[in-house]
PDB file of C-alpha atoms in Angstrom:
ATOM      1  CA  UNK A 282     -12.646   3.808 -14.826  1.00 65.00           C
ATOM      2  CA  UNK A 283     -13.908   4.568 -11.283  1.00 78.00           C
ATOM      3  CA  UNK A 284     -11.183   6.128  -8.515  1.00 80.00           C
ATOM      4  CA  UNK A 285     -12.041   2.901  -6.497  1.00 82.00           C
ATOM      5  CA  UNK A 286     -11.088   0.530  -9.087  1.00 83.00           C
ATOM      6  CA  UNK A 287      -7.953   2.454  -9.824  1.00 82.00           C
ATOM      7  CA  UNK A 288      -6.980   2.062  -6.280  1.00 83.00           C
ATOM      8  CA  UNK A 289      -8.065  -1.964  -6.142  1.00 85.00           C
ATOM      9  CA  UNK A 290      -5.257  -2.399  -9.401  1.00 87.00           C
ATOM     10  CA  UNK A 291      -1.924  -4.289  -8.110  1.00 85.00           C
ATOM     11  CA  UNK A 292       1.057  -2.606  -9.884  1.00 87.00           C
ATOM     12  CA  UNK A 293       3.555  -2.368  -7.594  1.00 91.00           C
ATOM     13  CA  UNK A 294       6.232  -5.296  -6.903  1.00 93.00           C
ATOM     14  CA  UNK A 295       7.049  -5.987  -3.195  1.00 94.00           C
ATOM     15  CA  UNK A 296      10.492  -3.697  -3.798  1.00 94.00           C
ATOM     16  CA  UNK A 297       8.535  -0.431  -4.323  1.00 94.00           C
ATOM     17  CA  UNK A 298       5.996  -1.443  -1.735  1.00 94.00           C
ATOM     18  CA  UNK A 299       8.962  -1.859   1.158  1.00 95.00           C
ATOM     19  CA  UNK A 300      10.329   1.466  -0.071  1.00 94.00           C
ATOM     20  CA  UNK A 301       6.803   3.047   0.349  1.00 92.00           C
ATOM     21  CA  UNK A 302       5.580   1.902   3.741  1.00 94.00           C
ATOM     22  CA  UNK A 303       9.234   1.460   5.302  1.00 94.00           C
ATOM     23  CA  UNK A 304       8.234  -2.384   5.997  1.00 95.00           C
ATOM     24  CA  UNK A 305      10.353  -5.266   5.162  1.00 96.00           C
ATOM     25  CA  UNK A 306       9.913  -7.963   3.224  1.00 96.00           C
ATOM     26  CA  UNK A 307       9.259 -10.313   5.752  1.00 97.00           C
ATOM     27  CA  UNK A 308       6.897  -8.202   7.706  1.00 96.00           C
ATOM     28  CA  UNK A 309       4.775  -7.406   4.792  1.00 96.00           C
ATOM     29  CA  UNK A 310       4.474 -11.390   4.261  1.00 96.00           C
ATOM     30  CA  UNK A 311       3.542 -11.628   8.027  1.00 96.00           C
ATOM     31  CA  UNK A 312       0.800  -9.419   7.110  1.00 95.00           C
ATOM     32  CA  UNK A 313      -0.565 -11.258   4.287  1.00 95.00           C
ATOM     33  CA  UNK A 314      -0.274 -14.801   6.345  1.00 95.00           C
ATOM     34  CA  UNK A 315      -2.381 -13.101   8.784  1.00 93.00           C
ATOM     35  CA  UNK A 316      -5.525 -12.395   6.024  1.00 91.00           C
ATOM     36  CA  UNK A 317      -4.499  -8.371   6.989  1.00 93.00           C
ATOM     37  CA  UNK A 318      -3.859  -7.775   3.196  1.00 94.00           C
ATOM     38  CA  UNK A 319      -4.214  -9.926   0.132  1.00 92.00           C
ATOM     39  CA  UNK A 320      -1.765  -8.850  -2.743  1.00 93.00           C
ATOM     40  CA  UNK A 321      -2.369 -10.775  -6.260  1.00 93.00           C
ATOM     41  CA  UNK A 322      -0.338 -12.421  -8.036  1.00 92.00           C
ATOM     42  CA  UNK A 323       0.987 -12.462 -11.014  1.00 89.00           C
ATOM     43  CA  UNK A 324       1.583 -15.265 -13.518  1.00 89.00           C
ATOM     44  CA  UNK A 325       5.426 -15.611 -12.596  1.00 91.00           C
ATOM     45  CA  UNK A 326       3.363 -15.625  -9.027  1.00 92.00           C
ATOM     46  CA  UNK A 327       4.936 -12.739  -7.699  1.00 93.00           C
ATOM     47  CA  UNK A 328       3.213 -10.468  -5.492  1.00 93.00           C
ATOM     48  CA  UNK A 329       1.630  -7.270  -6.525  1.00 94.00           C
ATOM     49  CA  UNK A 330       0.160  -4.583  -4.396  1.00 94.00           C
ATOM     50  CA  UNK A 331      -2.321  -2.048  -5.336  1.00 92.00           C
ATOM     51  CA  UNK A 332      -2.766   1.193  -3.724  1.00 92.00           C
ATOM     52  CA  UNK A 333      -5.406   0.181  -0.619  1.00 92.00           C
ATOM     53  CA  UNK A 334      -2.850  -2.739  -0.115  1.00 94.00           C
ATOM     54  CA  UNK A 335      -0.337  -0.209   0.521  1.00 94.00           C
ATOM     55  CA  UNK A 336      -2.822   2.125   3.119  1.00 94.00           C
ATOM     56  CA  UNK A 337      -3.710  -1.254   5.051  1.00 94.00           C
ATOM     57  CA  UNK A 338       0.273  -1.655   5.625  1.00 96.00           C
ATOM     58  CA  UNK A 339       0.555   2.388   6.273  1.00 95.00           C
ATOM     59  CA  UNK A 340      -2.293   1.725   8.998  1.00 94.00           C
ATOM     60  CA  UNK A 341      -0.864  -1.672  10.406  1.00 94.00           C
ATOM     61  CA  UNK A 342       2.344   0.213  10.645  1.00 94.00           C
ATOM     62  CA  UNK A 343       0.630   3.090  12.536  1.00 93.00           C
ATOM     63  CA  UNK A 344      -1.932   0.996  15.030  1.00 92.00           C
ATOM     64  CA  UNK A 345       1.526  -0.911  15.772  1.00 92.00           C
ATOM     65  CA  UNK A 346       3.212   2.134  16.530  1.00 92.00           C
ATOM     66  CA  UNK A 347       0.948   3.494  18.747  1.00 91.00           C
ATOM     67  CA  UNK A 348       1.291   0.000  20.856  1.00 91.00           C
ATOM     68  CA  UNK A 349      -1.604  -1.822  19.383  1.00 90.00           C
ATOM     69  CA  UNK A 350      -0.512  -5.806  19.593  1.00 91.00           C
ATOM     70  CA  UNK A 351      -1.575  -7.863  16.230  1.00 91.00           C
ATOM     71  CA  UNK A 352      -4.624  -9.038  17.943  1.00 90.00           C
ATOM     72  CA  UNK A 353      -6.005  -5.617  18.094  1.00 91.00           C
ATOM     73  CA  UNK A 354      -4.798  -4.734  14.640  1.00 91.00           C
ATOM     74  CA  UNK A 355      -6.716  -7.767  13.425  1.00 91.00           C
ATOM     75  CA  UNK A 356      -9.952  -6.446  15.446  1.00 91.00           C
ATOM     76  CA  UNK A 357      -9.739  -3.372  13.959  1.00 90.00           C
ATOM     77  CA  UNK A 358      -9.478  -4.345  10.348  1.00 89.00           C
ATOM     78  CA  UNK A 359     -12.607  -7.099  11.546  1.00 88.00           C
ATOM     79  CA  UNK A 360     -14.427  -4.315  12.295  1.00 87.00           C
ATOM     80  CA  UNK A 361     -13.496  -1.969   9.443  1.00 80.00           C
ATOM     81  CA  UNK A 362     -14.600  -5.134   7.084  1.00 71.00           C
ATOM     82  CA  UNK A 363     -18.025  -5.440   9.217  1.00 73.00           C
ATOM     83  CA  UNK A 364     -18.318  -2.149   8.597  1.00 61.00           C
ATOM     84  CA  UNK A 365     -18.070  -2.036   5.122  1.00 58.00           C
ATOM     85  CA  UNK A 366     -19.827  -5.596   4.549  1.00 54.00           C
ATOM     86  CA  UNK A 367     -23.026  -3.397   6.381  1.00 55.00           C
ATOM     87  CA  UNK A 368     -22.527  -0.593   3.892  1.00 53.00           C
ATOM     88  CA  UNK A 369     -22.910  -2.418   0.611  1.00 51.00           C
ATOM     89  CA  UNK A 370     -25.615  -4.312   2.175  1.00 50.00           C
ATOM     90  CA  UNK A 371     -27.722  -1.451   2.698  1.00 51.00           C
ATOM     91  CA  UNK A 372     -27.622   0.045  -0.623  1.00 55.00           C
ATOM     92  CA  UNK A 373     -28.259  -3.435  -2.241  1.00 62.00           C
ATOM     93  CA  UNK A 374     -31.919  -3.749  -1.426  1.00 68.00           C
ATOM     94  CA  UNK A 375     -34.908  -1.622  -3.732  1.00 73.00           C
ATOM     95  CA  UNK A 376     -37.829  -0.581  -1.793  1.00 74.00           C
ATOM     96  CA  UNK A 377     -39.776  -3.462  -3.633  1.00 78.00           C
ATOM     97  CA  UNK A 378     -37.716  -6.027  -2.483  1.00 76.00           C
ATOM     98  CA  UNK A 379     -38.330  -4.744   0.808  1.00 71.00           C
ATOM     99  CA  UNK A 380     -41.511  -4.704   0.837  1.00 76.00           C
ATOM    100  CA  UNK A 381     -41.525  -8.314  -0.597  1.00 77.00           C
ATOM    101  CA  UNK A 382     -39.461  -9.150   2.533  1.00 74.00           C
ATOM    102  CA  UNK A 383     -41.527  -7.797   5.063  1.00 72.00           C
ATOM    103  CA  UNK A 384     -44.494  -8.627   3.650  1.00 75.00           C
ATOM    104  CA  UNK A 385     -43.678 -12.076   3.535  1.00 76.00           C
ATOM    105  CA  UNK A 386     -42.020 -12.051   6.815  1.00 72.00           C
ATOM    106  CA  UNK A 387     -45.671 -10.679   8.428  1.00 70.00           C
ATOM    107  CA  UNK A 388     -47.671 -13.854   5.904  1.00 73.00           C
ATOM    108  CA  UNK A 389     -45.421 -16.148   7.459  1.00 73.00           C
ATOM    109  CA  UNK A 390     -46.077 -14.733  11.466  1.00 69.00           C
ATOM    110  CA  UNK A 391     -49.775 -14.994  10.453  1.00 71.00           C
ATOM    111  CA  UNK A 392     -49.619 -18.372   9.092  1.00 71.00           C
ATOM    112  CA  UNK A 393     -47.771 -19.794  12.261  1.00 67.00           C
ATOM    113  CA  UNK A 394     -50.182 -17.334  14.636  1.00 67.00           C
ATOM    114  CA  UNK A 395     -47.668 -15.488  15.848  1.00 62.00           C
ATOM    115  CA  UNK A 396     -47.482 -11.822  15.611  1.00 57.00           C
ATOM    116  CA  UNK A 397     -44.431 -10.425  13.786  1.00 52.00           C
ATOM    117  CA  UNK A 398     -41.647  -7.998  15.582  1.00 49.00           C
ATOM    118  CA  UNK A 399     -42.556  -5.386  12.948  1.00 50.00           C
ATOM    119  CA  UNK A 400     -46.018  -6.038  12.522  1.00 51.00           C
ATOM    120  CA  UNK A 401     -47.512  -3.390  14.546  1.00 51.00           C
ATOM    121  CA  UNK A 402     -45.454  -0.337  13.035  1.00 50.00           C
ATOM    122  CA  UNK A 403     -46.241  -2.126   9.274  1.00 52.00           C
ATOM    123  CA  UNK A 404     -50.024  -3.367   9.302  1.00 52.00           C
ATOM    124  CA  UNK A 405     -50.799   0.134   8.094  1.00 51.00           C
ATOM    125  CA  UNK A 406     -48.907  -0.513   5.252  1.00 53.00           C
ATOM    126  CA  UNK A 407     -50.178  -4.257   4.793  1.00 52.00           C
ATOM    127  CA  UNK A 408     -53.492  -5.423   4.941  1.00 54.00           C
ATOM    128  CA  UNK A 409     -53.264  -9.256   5.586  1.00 51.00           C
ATOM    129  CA  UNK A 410     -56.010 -11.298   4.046  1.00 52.00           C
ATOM    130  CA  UNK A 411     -57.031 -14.499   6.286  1.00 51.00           C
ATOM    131  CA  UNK A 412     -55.622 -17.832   3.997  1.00 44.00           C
TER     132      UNK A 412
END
């Protein structure tokens, strides 16, 4: 079991979490009405937190304290998700699918008689036949 899906597990009720974080009830729900964390549920529908639940609310709790409004919070954790939505995007991709990408991204420029962006730096690479 990877470390990352250990930490993605909700086990703790919304008791322990308060106790943890120093956060009460109600501003842990404000939190999760504003999309900032997303506890599951269980089948009596309770909330359970797992353990990057409980560092969002540790970093809400600090950006707040150092006189960050919710707005900002929200940018922050917008960017944080941009971030990470870039990440797993880049290491999705084989080289072969790339090259099917760009090679069919320079067919289609040639097709319409337009150069590509990238066509200069890859025609080395690529050598277009006339259709």
């Amino acid at each position: 079991m990877s470390r990352e899906f250990r930490r993605a597990m909700p086990l703790l009720p919304i008791s322990m979490v308060m106790q943890l974080t120093e956060l009460t009830a109600r501003q842990i729900r404000y939190y999760e009405e504003h999309e900032l964390i997303t506890p599951a549920r269980s089948e009596g529908n309770r909330r359970m937190f797992s353990l990057d639940d409980i560092d969002a609310l540790l970093e809400i709790r600090e950006l707040l304290d150092q006189g960050i409004n919710m707005a900002g919070v929200k940018k922050v954790f917008d960017m944080r998700d941009v971030k990470d939505v870039r990440k797993s995007d880049a290491t999705s991709i084989s080289d072969a699918e790339l090259r099917t990408i760009l090679r069919e991204e320079m067919l289609q420029a040639q097709r319409m008689q337009k150069s590509s962006l990238r066509q200069g730096d890859l025609s080395r690479f690529f050598h277009l036949k006339n259709e």
